PDB file of C-alpha atoms (C1' of nucleotides) in Angstrom:
ATOM      1  CA  MET A 110      17.136 -12.276  20.968  1.00  0.00           C
ATOM      2  CA  GLY A 111      15.484 -10.419  18.190  1.00  0.00           C
ATOM      3  CA  ARG A 112      13.888 -11.215  15.065  1.00  0.00           C
ATOM      4  CA  SER A 113      16.442 -12.964  12.657  1.00  0.00           C
ATOM      5  CA  PRO A 114      17.219 -10.566   9.478  1.00  0.00           C
ATOM      6  CA  CYS A 115      14.959 -11.473   6.641  1.00  0.00           C
ATOM      7  CA  CYS A 116      18.017 -12.287   4.746  1.00  0.00           C
ATOM      8  CA  SER A 117      21.771 -12.177   5.339  1.00  0.00           C
ATOM      9  CA  LYS A 118      23.115  -8.972   3.799  1.00  0.00           C
ATOM     10  CA  GLU A 119      26.667 -10.395   3.328  1.00  0.00           C
ATOM     11  CA  GLY A 120      27.346 -11.651  -0.244  1.00  0.00           C
ATOM     12  CA  GLN A 121      23.988  -9.979  -1.349  1.00  0.00           C
ATOM     13  CA  ASN A 122      23.840  -7.430  -4.303  1.00  0.00           C
ATOM     14  CA  ARG A 123      22.048  -4.313  -3.263  1.00  0.00           C
ATOM     15  CA  GLY A 124      20.921  -1.434  -5.348  1.00  0.00           C
ATOM     16  CA  ALA A 125      20.004  -1.058  -8.958  1.00  0.00           C
ATOM     17  CA  TRP A 126      19.033  -4.393 -10.519  1.00  0.00           C
ATOM     18  CA  THR A 127      21.272  -5.519 -13.776  1.00  0.00           C
ATOM     19  CA  SER A 128      19.290  -6.894 -16.782  1.00  0.00           C
ATOM     20  CA  LEU A 129      20.866  -9.964 -16.134  1.00  0.00           C
ATOM     21  CA  GLU A 130      19.341 -10.306 -12.535  1.00  0.00           C
ATOM     22  CA  ASP A 131      16.029  -9.250 -14.050  1.00  0.00           C
ATOM     23  CA  GLN A 132      16.490 -11.981 -16.559  1.00  0.00           C
ATOM     24  CA  ILE A 133      17.207 -14.685 -13.875  1.00  0.00           C
ATOM     25  CA  LEU A 134      14.319 -13.637 -11.907  1.00  0.00           C
ATOM     26  CA  ILE A 135      11.836 -13.638 -14.801  1.00  0.00           C
ATOM     27  CA  ASP A 136      12.848 -16.995 -15.811  1.00  0.00           C
ATOM     28  CA  TYR A 137      12.458 -18.130 -12.164  1.00  0.00           C
ATOM     29  CA  VAL A 138       9.030 -16.807 -12.017  1.00  0.00           C
ATOM     30  CA  GLU A 139       8.155 -18.173 -15.242  1.00  0.00           C
ATOM     31  CA  THR A 140       9.064 -21.478 -14.308  1.00  0.00           C
ATOM     32  CA  HIS A 141       7.999 -21.619 -10.880  1.00  0.00           C
ATOM     33  CA  GLY A 142       5.226 -19.008 -10.326  1.00  0.00           C
ATOM     34  CA  GLU A 143       5.064 -16.256  -8.023  1.00  0.00           C
ATOM     35  CA  GLY A 144       5.329 -16.886  -4.208  1.00  0.00           C
ATOM     36  CA  ARG A 145       8.085 -18.879  -2.372  1.00  0.00           C
ATOM     37  CA  TRP A 146      10.280 -15.837  -2.618  1.00  0.00           C
ATOM     38  CA  ARG A 147      12.725 -17.060   0.080  1.00  0.00           C
ATOM     39  CA  ASN A 148      13.784 -19.759  -2.179  1.00  0.00           C
ATOM     40  CA  ILE A 149      14.640 -17.777  -5.054  1.00  0.00           C
ATOM     41  CA  PRO A 150      18.234 -16.970  -4.330  1.00  0.00           C
ATOM     42  CA  LYS A 151      19.067 -20.569  -3.371  1.00  0.00           C
ATOM     43  CA  GLU A 152      17.395 -22.089  -6.423  1.00  0.00           C
ATOM     44  CA  SER A 153      18.048 -19.352  -8.968  1.00  0.00           C
ATOM     45  CA  GLY A 154      21.627 -18.347  -7.913  1.00  0.00           C
ATOM     46  CA  LEU A 155      20.462 -14.812  -7.504  1.00  0.00           C
ATOM     47  CA  LYS A 156      22.312 -12.782  -5.069  1.00  0.00           C
ATOM     48  CA  ARG A 157      19.243 -10.906  -3.886  1.00  0.00           C
ATOM     49  CA  CYS A 158      17.079 -11.412  -0.763  1.00  0.00           C
ATOM     50  CA  GLY A 159      13.668 -12.869  -1.610  1.00  0.00           C
ATOM     51  CA  LYS A 160      12.152  -9.722  -0.220  1.00  0.00           C
ATOM     52  CA  SER A 161      14.115  -7.659  -2.949  1.00  0.00           C
ATOM     53  CA  CYS A 162      13.226 -10.444  -5.551  1.00  0.00           C
ATOM     54  CA  ARG A 163       9.486  -9.890  -4.604  1.00  0.00           C
ATOM     55  CA  LEU A 164       9.805  -6.288  -5.110  1.00  0.00           C
ATOM     56  CA  ARG A 165      11.639  -6.216  -8.106  1.00  0.00           C
ATOM     57  CA  TRP A 166       8.964  -8.370  -9.706  1.00  0.00           C
ATOM     58  CA  LEU A 167       5.776  -6.831  -8.402  1.00  0.00           C
ATOM     59  CA  ASN A 168       7.080  -3.276  -9.141  1.00  0.00           C
ATOM     60  CA  TYR A 169       8.905  -3.621 -12.499  1.00  0.00           C
ATOM     61  CA  LEU A 170       9.182  -7.051 -14.026  1.00  0.00           C
ATOM     62  CA  ARG A 171       5.450  -8.328 -14.190  1.00  0.00           C
ATOM     63  CA  PRO A 172       4.252  -8.715 -17.415  1.00  0.00           C
ATOM     64  CA  ASP A 173       0.999  -7.036 -16.793  1.00  0.00           C
ATOM     65  CA  ILE A 174       2.724  -3.482 -15.366  1.00  0.00           C
ATOM     66  CA  LYS A 175       1.414  -0.590 -17.074  1.00  0.00           C
ATOM     67  CA  ARG A 176       4.105   1.768 -18.058  1.00  0.00           C
ATOM     68  CA  GLY A 177       3.865   5.291 -19.164  1.00  0.00           C
ATOM     69  CA  ASN A 178       2.104   8.468 -17.110  1.00  0.00           C
ATOM     70  CA  ILE A 179      -0.627   8.152 -15.096  1.00  0.00           C
ATOM     71  CA  THR A 180      -3.665   9.491 -16.873  1.00  0.00           C
ATOM     72  CA  LEU A 181      -6.055  11.896 -15.611  1.00  0.00           C
ATOM     73  CA  GLU A 182      -8.585   9.424 -15.081  1.00  0.00           C
ATOM     74  CA  GLU A 183      -6.400   7.346 -13.227  1.00  0.00           C
ATOM     75  CA  GLU A 184      -5.226  10.403 -11.391  1.00  0.00           C
ATOM     76  CA  ASP A 185      -8.875  11.120 -10.466  1.00  0.00           C
ATOM     77  CA  LEU A 186      -9.362   7.753  -9.146  1.00  0.00           C
ATOM     78  CA  ILE A 187      -6.365   7.735  -7.007  1.00  0.00           C
ATOM     79  CA  VAL A 188      -7.586  10.826  -5.310  1.00  0.00           C
ATOM     80  CA  ARG A 189     -11.054   9.262  -4.655  1.00  0.00           C
ATOM     81  CA  LEU A 190      -9.671   6.291  -3.316  1.00  0.00           C
ATOM     82  CA  HIS A 191      -7.212   8.147  -1.228  1.00  0.00           C
ATOM     83  CA  ARG A 192      -9.948  10.189   0.284  1.00  0.00           C
ATOM     84  CA  LEU A 193     -11.724   6.959   1.188  1.00  0.00           C
ATOM     85  CA  LEU A 194      -8.837   4.629   1.984  1.00  0.00           C
ATOM     86  CA  GLY A 195      -6.032   6.732   3.335  1.00  0.00           C
ATOM     87  CA  ASN A 196      -2.538   5.486   2.587  1.00  0.00           C
ATOM     88  CA  ARG A 197      -3.704   1.989   1.422  1.00  0.00           C
ATOM     89  CA  TRP A 198      -1.698   1.934  -1.418  1.00  0.00           C
ATOM     90  CA  SER A 199      -1.997  -1.570  -1.799  1.00  0.00           C
ATOM     91  CA  LEU A 200      -5.998  -1.399  -1.874  1.00  0.00           C
ATOM     92  CA  ILE A 201      -5.704   1.702  -4.236  1.00  0.00           C
ATOM     93  CA  ALA A 202      -3.355  -0.164  -6.646  1.00  0.00           C
ATOM     94  CA  GLY A 203      -5.839  -3.105  -6.817  1.00  0.00           C
ATOM     95  CA  ARG A 204      -8.266  -0.734  -8.339  1.00  0.00           C
ATOM     96  CA  LEU A 205      -5.960   0.560 -11.010  1.00  0.00           C
ATOM     97  CA  PRO A 206      -4.912  -2.364 -13.283  1.00  0.00           C
ATOM     98  CA  GLY A 207      -1.344  -2.325 -13.955  1.00  0.00           C
ATOM     99  CA  ARG A 208      -0.162  -0.007 -11.502  1.00  0.00           C
ATOM    100  CA  THR A 209       1.777  -0.861  -8.312  1.00  0.00           C
ATOM    101  CA  ASP A 210       1.336   0.231  -4.961  1.00  0.00           C
ATOM    102  CA  ASN A 211       4.950   1.716  -5.117  1.00  0.00           C
ATOM    103  CA  GLU A 212       4.107   3.576  -7.978  1.00  0.00           C
ATOM    104  CA  ILE A 213       0.970   5.027  -6.743  1.00  0.00           C
ATOM    105  CA  LYS A 214       2.614   5.783  -3.481  1.00  0.00           C
ATOM    106  CA  ASN A 215       5.412   7.622  -5.309  1.00  0.00           C
ATOM    107  CA  TYR A 216       3.106   9.515  -7.404  1.00  0.00           C
ATOM    108  CA  TRP A 217       0.989  10.772  -4.584  1.00  0.00           C
ATOM    109  CA  ASN A 218       4.023  11.767  -2.674  1.00  0.00           C
ATOM    110  CA  THR A 219       5.826  13.841  -5.318  1.00  0.00           C
ATOM    111  CA  THR A 220       2.661  15.065  -7.394  1.00  0.00           C
ATOM    112  CA  LEU A 221      -0.722  14.436  -6.049  1.00  0.00           C
ATOM    113  CA  GLY A 222      -0.361  15.192  -2.578  1.00  0.00           C
ATOM    114  CA  LYS A 223       0.738  18.680  -3.223  1.00  0.00           C
ATOM    115  CA  LYS A 224      -1.857  18.862  -5.889  1.00  0.00           C
ATOM    116  CA  VAL A 225      -4.757  18.066  -3.364  1.00  0.00           C
ATOM    117  CA  LYS A 226      -3.227  20.115  -0.703  1.00  0.00           C
ATOM    118  CA  GLY A 227      -2.932  23.030  -3.100  1.00  0.00           C
ATOM    119  CA  GLN A 228      -6.613  22.662  -3.739  1.00  0.00           C
ATOM    120  CA  GLN A 229      -7.923  22.403  -0.520  1.00  0.00           C
ATOM    121  CA  PRO A 230      -9.649  25.774   0.758  1.00  0.00           C
ATOM    122  CA  LYS A 231      -7.693  27.755   3.338  1.00  0.00           C
ATOM    123  CA  GLU A 232      -8.751  26.435   6.719  1.00  0.00           C
ATOM    124  CA  LYS A 233     -11.203  28.897   8.149  1.00  0.00           C
ATOM    125  CA  LYS A 234     -10.250  30.156  11.863  1.00  0.00           C
ATOM    126  CA  PRO A 235     -13.021  28.554  14.105  1.00  0.00           C
ATOM    127  CA  ASN A 236     -15.048  30.989  15.713  1.00  0.00           C
ATOM    128  CA  PRO A 237     -14.517  30.314  19.374  1.00  0.00           C
ATOM    129  CA  SER A 238     -18.077  31.216  20.390  1.00  0.00           C
ATOM    130  CA  VAL A 239     -19.733  28.783  18.204  1.00  0.00           C
ATOM    131  CA  LYS A 240     -19.250  25.156  19.513  1.00  0.00           C
ATOM    132  CA  THR A 241     -18.916  22.725  16.869  1.00  0.00           C
ATOM    133  CA  PRO A 242     -19.415  19.056  17.365  1.00  0.00           C
ATOM    134  CA  THR A 243     -16.334  17.010  17.153  1.00  0.00           C
ATOM    135  CA  PRO A 244     -16.155  16.282  13.388  1.00  0.00           C
ATOM    136  CA  ILE A 245     -16.093  12.435  13.096  1.00  0.00           C
ATOM    137  CA  VAL A 246     -15.142  12.575   9.391  1.00  0.00           C
ATOM    138  CA  VAL A 247     -11.397  12.339   9.298  1.00  0.00           C
ATOM    139  CA  GLU A 248     -10.091  13.918   6.129  1.00  0.00           C
ATOM    140  CA  SER A 249      -8.158  11.667   3.915  1.00  0.00           C
ATOM    141  CA  SER A 250      -5.397   9.540   5.046  1.00  0.00           C
ATOM    142  CA  PHE A 251      -4.376   8.066   8.481  1.00  0.00           C
ATOM    143  CA  THR A 252      -1.149   9.506   8.888  1.00  0.00           C
ATOM    144  CA  GLY A 253      -1.167   8.603  12.669  1.00  0.00           C
ATOM    145  CA  GLY A 254       0.671   5.091  12.905  1.00  0.00           C
ATOM    146  CA  LYS A 255       1.020   2.441  10.368  1.00  0.00           C
ATOM    147  CA  ALA A 256      -2.040   0.793   8.923  1.00  0.00           C
ATOM    148  CA  SER A 257      -2.236  -2.703  10.021  1.00  0.00           C
ATOM    149  CA  ARG A 258      -3.079  -5.401   7.678  1.00  0.00           C
ATOM    150  CA  CYS A 259      -6.793  -5.889   7.322  1.00  0.00           C
ATOM    151  CA  THR A 260      -8.380  -8.489   9.223  1.00  0.00           C
ATOM    152  CA  LYS A 261     -11.456  -9.907   7.857  1.00  0.00           C
ATOM    153  CA  VAL A 262     -14.707  -8.519   8.844  1.00  0.00           C
ATOM    154  CA  LEU A 263     -18.028 -10.423   8.688  1.00  0.00           C
ATOM    155  CA  VAL A 264     -21.016  -8.762   7.308  1.00  0.00           C
ATOM    156  CA  SER A 265     -24.273 -10.380   7.702  1.00  0.00           C
ATOM    157  CA  PRO A 266     -26.754 -10.356   5.093  1.00  0.00           C
ATOM    158  CA  GLN A 267     -29.166  -8.167   7.168  1.00  0.00           C
ATOM    159  CA  LEU A 268     -26.231  -5.670   7.297  1.00  0.00           C
ATOM    160  CA  HIS A 269     -26.455  -4.973   3.677  1.00  0.00           C
ATOM    161  CA  LYS A 270     -29.450  -3.161   4.330  1.00  0.00           C
ATOM    162  CA  VAL A 271     -27.586  -0.518   6.211  1.00  0.00           C
ATOM    163  CA  GLY A 272     -27.263   0.999   2.697  1.00  0.00           C
ATOM    164  CA  LYS A 273     -30.600   1.922   2.673  1.00  0.00           C
ATOM    165  CA  LEU A 274     -30.704   3.729   5.855  1.00  0.00           C
ATOM    166  CA  ASP A 275     -31.162   7.385   5.838  1.00  0.00           C
ATOM    167  CA  THR A 276     -27.874   8.685   4.595  1.00  0.00           C
ATOM    168  CA  SER A 277     -28.143  11.725   6.821  1.00  0.00           C
ATOM    169  CA  MET A 278     -27.853   9.523   9.766  1.00  0.00           C
ATOM    170  CA  THR A 279     -24.112   9.661  11.316  1.00  0.00           C
ATOM    171  CA  PRO A 280     -23.034   5.869  11.988  1.00  0.00           C
ATOM    172  CA  THR A 281     -21.716   5.516  15.490  1.00  0.00           C
ATOM    173  CA  ALA A 282     -18.778   3.729  16.945  1.00  0.00           C
ATOM    174  CA  SER A 283     -21.312   0.950  18.360  1.00  0.00           C
ATOM    175  CA  MET A 284     -22.754   0.619  14.944  1.00  0.00           C
ATOM    176  CA  ALA A 285     -19.463  -0.103  13.747  1.00  0.00           C
ATOM    177  CA  LYS A 286     -18.686  -2.358  16.637  1.00  0.00           C
ATOM    178  CA  CYS A 287     -21.798  -4.407  15.482  1.00  0.00           C
ATOM    179  CA  LEU A 288     -20.527  -4.547  12.395  1.00  0.00           C
ATOM    180  CA  VAL A 289     -17.186  -5.705  12.977  1.00  0.00           C
ATOM    181  CA  ASN A 290     -17.462  -7.816  16.008  1.00  0.00           C
ATOM    182  CA  ASN A 291     -18.392 -11.272  15.702  1.00  0.00           C
ATOM    183  CA  ALA A 292     -20.143 -11.300  18.967  1.00  0.00           C
ATOM    184  CA  ALA A 293     -22.527  -9.368  17.435  1.00  0.00           C
ATOM    185  CA  ILE A 294     -23.035 -11.699  14.462  1.00  0.00           C
ATOM    186  CA  PRO A 295     -24.252 -15.082  15.954  1.00  0.00           C
ATOM    187  CA  SER A 296     -22.311 -17.879  14.218  1.00  0.00           C
ATOM    188  CA  SER A 297     -25.472 -19.339  13.209  1.00  0.00           C
ATOM    189  CA  GLU A 298     -26.419 -16.462  11.055  1.00  0.00           C
ATOM    190  CA  ILE A 299     -23.116 -16.569   9.040  1.00  0.00           C
ATOM    191  CA  ASP A 300     -24.303 -18.396   6.527  1.00  0.00           C
ATOM    192  CA  SER A 301     -23.357 -19.160   2.930  1.00  0.00           C
ATOM    193  CA  LYS A 302     -24.359 -15.446   2.010  1.00  0.00           C
ATOM    194  CA  SER A 303     -21.978 -13.899   4.592  1.00  0.00           C
ATOM    195  CA  PHE A 304     -18.659 -13.001   3.418  1.00  0.00           C
ATOM    196  CA  GLY A 305     -15.497 -11.536   4.490  1.00  0.00           C
ATOM    197  CA  VAL A 306     -14.455  -8.055   3.637  1.00  0.00           C
ATOM    198  CA  ASP A 307     -11.090  -6.637   4.397  1.00  0.00           C
ATOM    199  CA  PHE A 308     -11.135  -3.517   6.383  1.00  0.00           C
ATOM    200  CA  ASP A 309      -9.026  -2.289   9.296  1.00  0.00           C
ATOM    201  CA  VAL A 310     -11.265  -1.948  12.170  1.00  0.00           C
ATOM    202  CA  GLU A 311     -10.067   1.204  13.433  1.00  0.00           C
ATOM    203  CA  GLU A 312     -10.202   2.695  10.233  1.00  0.00           C
ATOM    204  CA  LEU A 313     -13.656   1.581   9.843  1.00  0.00           C
ATOM    205  CA  LEU A 314     -14.611   3.404  12.930  1.00  0.00           C
ATOM    206  CA  MET A 315     -12.792   6.577  12.152  1.00  0.00           C
ATOM    207  CA  SER A 316     -13.581   7.358   8.654  1.00  0.00           C
ATOM    208  CA  ASP A 317     -15.006   5.008   6.406  1.00  0.00           C
ATOM    209  CA  LEU A 318     -18.218   4.169   8.439  1.00  0.00           C
ATOM    210  CA  SER A 319     -18.644   7.943   9.252  1.00  0.00           C
ATOM    211  CA  ASP A 320     -18.858   8.649   5.608  1.00  0.00           C
ATOM    212  CA  SER A 321     -22.600   8.630   5.140  1.00  0.00           C
ATOM    213  CA  ASN A 322     -22.093   7.601   1.659  1.00  0.00           C
ATOM    214  CA  PHE A 323     -19.989   4.534   2.521  1.00  0.00           C
ATOM    215  CA  TRP A 324     -22.400   2.080   2.246  1.00  0.00           C
ATOM    216  CA  LYS A 325     -23.719   3.220  -0.933  1.00  0.00           C
ATOM    217  CA  LEU A 326     -20.396   3.295  -2.207  1.00  0.00           C
ATOM    218  CA  CYS A 327     -19.784  -0.491  -1.585  1.00  0.00           C
ATOM    219  CA  GLN A 328     -20.926  -3.021  -4.016  1.00  0.00           C
ATOM    220  CA  PHE A 329     -21.559  -6.308  -1.994  1.00  0.00           C
ATOM    221  CA  ASP A 330     -23.939  -8.103  -4.173  1.00  0.00           C
ATOM    222  CA  GLY A 331     -22.908 -11.224  -5.989  1.00  0.00           C
ATOM    223  CA  ILE A 332     -20.125 -12.022  -4.026  1.00  0.00           C
ATOM    224  CA  GLU A 333     -20.149 -15.611  -2.954  1.00  0.00           C
ATOM    225  CA  GLU A 334     -18.756 -17.608   0.031  1.00  0.00           C
ATOM    226  CA  GLY A 335     -15.181 -18.798  -0.867  1.00  0.00           C
ATOM    227  CA  ASP A 336     -14.908 -16.325  -3.658  1.00  0.00           C
ATOM    228  CA  LYS A 337     -11.076 -15.910  -3.128  1.00  0.00           C
ATOM    229  CA  SER A 338     -11.450 -12.771  -5.223  1.00  0.00           C
ATOM    230  CA  VAL A 339     -12.920 -10.937  -2.238  1.00  0.00           C
ATOM    231  CA  GLY A 340      -9.529 -10.020  -0.895  1.00  0.00           C
ATOM    232  CA  THR A 341      -7.299  -7.061  -0.131  1.00  0.00           C
ATOM    233  CA  LYS A 342      -6.828  -6.241  -3.673  1.00  0.00           C
ATOM    234  CA  ASP A 343     -10.445  -6.804  -4.526  1.00  0.00           C
ATOM    235  CA  PHE A 344     -12.538  -3.767  -3.081  1.00  0.00           C
ATOM    236  CA  TRP A 345     -15.808  -3.494  -4.549  1.00  0.00           C
ATOM    237  CA  PHE A 346     -17.127   0.148  -5.477  1.00  0.00           C
ATOM    238  CA  THR A 347     -20.061   1.256  -7.544  1.00  0.00           C
ATOM    239  CA  GLU A 348     -19.133   3.305 -10.507  1.00  0.00           C
ATOM    240  CA  GLU A 349     -21.252   5.983  -9.117  1.00  0.00           C
ATOM    241  CA  MET A 350     -18.897   6.256  -6.132  1.00  0.00           C
ATOM    242  CA  LEU A 351     -15.938   6.290  -8.251  1.00  0.00           C
ATOM    243  CA  THR A 352     -17.286   9.152 -10.392  1.00  0.00           C
ATOM    244  CA  ASP A 353     -19.336  11.300  -7.879  1.00  0.00           C
TER     245      ASP A 353
ATOM    246  C1'  DA B  81      29.156  25.431 -19.126  1.00  0.00           C
ATOM    247  C1'  DA B  82      29.014  24.816 -14.161  1.00  0.00           C
ATOM    248  C1'  DT B  83      26.935  24.226 -10.085  1.00  0.00           C
ATOM    249  C1'  DG B  84      23.595  24.021  -6.757  1.00  0.00           C
ATOM    250  C1'  DA B  85      18.914  22.970  -5.658  1.00  0.00           C
ATOM    251  C1'  DT B  86      15.050  20.210  -6.508  1.00  0.00           C
ATOM    252  C1'  DT B  87      12.211  16.178  -8.062  1.00  0.00           C
ATOM    253  C1'  DT B  88      11.473  11.741  -9.046  1.00  0.00           C
ATOM    254  C1'  DC B  89      11.352   7.063  -8.209  1.00  0.00           C
ATOM    255  C1'  DA B  90      13.507   2.313  -7.494  1.00  0.00           C
ATOM    256  C1'  DA B  91      14.948  -0.023  -3.679  1.00  0.00           C
ATOM    257  C1'  DC B  92      15.556  -0.596   1.202  1.00  0.00           C
ATOM    258  C1'  DC B  93      13.945  -0.930   6.041  1.00  0.00           C
ATOM    259  C1'  DG B  94      11.333  -2.468   9.907  1.00  0.00           C
ATOM    260  C1'  DC B  95       6.969  -4.153  11.490  1.00  0.00           C
ATOM    261  C1'  DA B  96       3.030  -7.099  11.720  1.00  0.00           C
ATOM    262  C1'  DA B  97      -0.210 -10.388   9.852  1.00  0.00           C
ATOM    263  C1'  DA B  98      -0.377 -14.827   8.202  1.00  0.00           C
ATOM    264  C1'  DC B  99       1.203 -19.232   7.902  1.00  0.00           C
ATOM    265  C1'  DA B 100       3.705 -23.663   9.272  1.00  0.00           C
ATOM    266  C1'  DA B 101       5.665 -26.780  12.362  1.00  0.00           C
TER     267       DA B 101
ATOM    268  C1'  DA C 214      -1.165 -23.170  22.270  1.00  0.00           C
ATOM    269  C1'  DT C 215       3.214 -21.634  21.438  1.00  0.00           C
ATOM    270  C1'  DT C 216       7.155 -20.285  18.510  1.00  0.00           C
ATOM    271  C1'  DG C 217       9.470 -19.473  14.376  1.00  0.00           C
ATOM    272  C1'  DT C 218       9.454 -18.281   9.253  1.00  0.00           C
ATOM    273  C1'  DT C 219       7.740 -16.168   5.456  1.00  0.00           C
ATOM    274  C1'  DT C 220       5.218 -12.559   2.931  1.00  0.00           C
ATOM    275  C1'  DG C 221       3.167  -8.101   2.229  1.00  0.00           C
ATOM    276  C1'  DC C 222       2.687  -3.342   3.612  1.00  0.00           C
ATOM    277  C1'  DG C 223       3.622   1.334   4.213  1.00  0.00           C
ATOM    278  C1'  DG C 224       7.116   4.553   5.547  1.00  0.00           C
ATOM    279  C1'  DT C 225      11.706   6.289   4.233  1.00  0.00           C
ATOM    280  C1'  DT C 226      16.194   6.815   1.687  1.00  0.00           C
ATOM    281  C1'  DG C 227      19.476   8.200  -1.813  1.00  0.00           C
ATOM    282  C1'  DA C 228      21.124   7.999  -6.576  1.00  0.00           C
ATOM    283  C1'  DA C 229      19.942   9.946 -10.815  1.00  0.00           C
ATOM    284  C1'  DA C 230      17.585  13.172 -13.579  1.00  0.00           C
ATOM    285  C1'  DT C 231      15.938  17.586 -14.280  1.00  0.00           C
ATOM    286  C1'  DC C 232      15.660  22.410 -13.380  1.00  0.00           C
ATOM    287  C1'  DA C 233      17.119  27.056 -12.244  1.00  0.00           C
ATOM    288  C1'  DT C 234      20.533  30.518 -11.692  1.00  0.00           C
TER     289       DT C 234
END
DNA sequence: AATGATTTCAACCGCAAACAA
DNA sequence: ATTGTTTGCGGTTGAAATCAT
């Protein structure tokens, strides 16, 4: 027996939301707050599944949604973040106040993706006589497979210093393992200054770490244990990184 | 003005992590 | 530790809007 569907499709409205449905959802969220999406259809009488309610709220009804065209600055930021993070739309959206992951994803798929592709220099035919080392840097997104949700990676205080390493040095997979493997960080060392950072380990290995600028780009100082803001949506970057 | 092609974007789907019992 | 439920994410779809002929 497989998973039960997220909600029964019978008797549910589908397709575009009506203004009445929007109002019911707004009223419900204003009264009860976000979350508990599953309960919304039961408690509000909306004929929509919880998942649909969540999506509608996050992508359209939230009061802090920014409407209107994406500015050049935002566009530039998206391109940079996408280069660093790949198709991690929610992470990217977290850096663009008022923009949703869906909006950014759509914008990328319809506009930016094409632009960026068009900008890329024509691929040179590799000279077979010249052996080039296998590149570690994977350009842009991780199209192979779905990105799994990030798992917490503990970075010990000592590891902050990685940023001071010779940036010409190419981090290796084993280095990355050191960073991401708890075994490499004795629990006694995981003190109050250690903190969790959301990373996908595989991606860390594949591209983030291989970017020699990566550690310069992350701003770790000032994040305290228990700081709930250090989460998926709160990636810390320096202004330097975001502005080249 | 009509029609077919293309683009846009809101909504849906399935999967996997997180959470609860 | 296990199992079932809920939430969040990224990929995809399809209707509506826009453009080209």
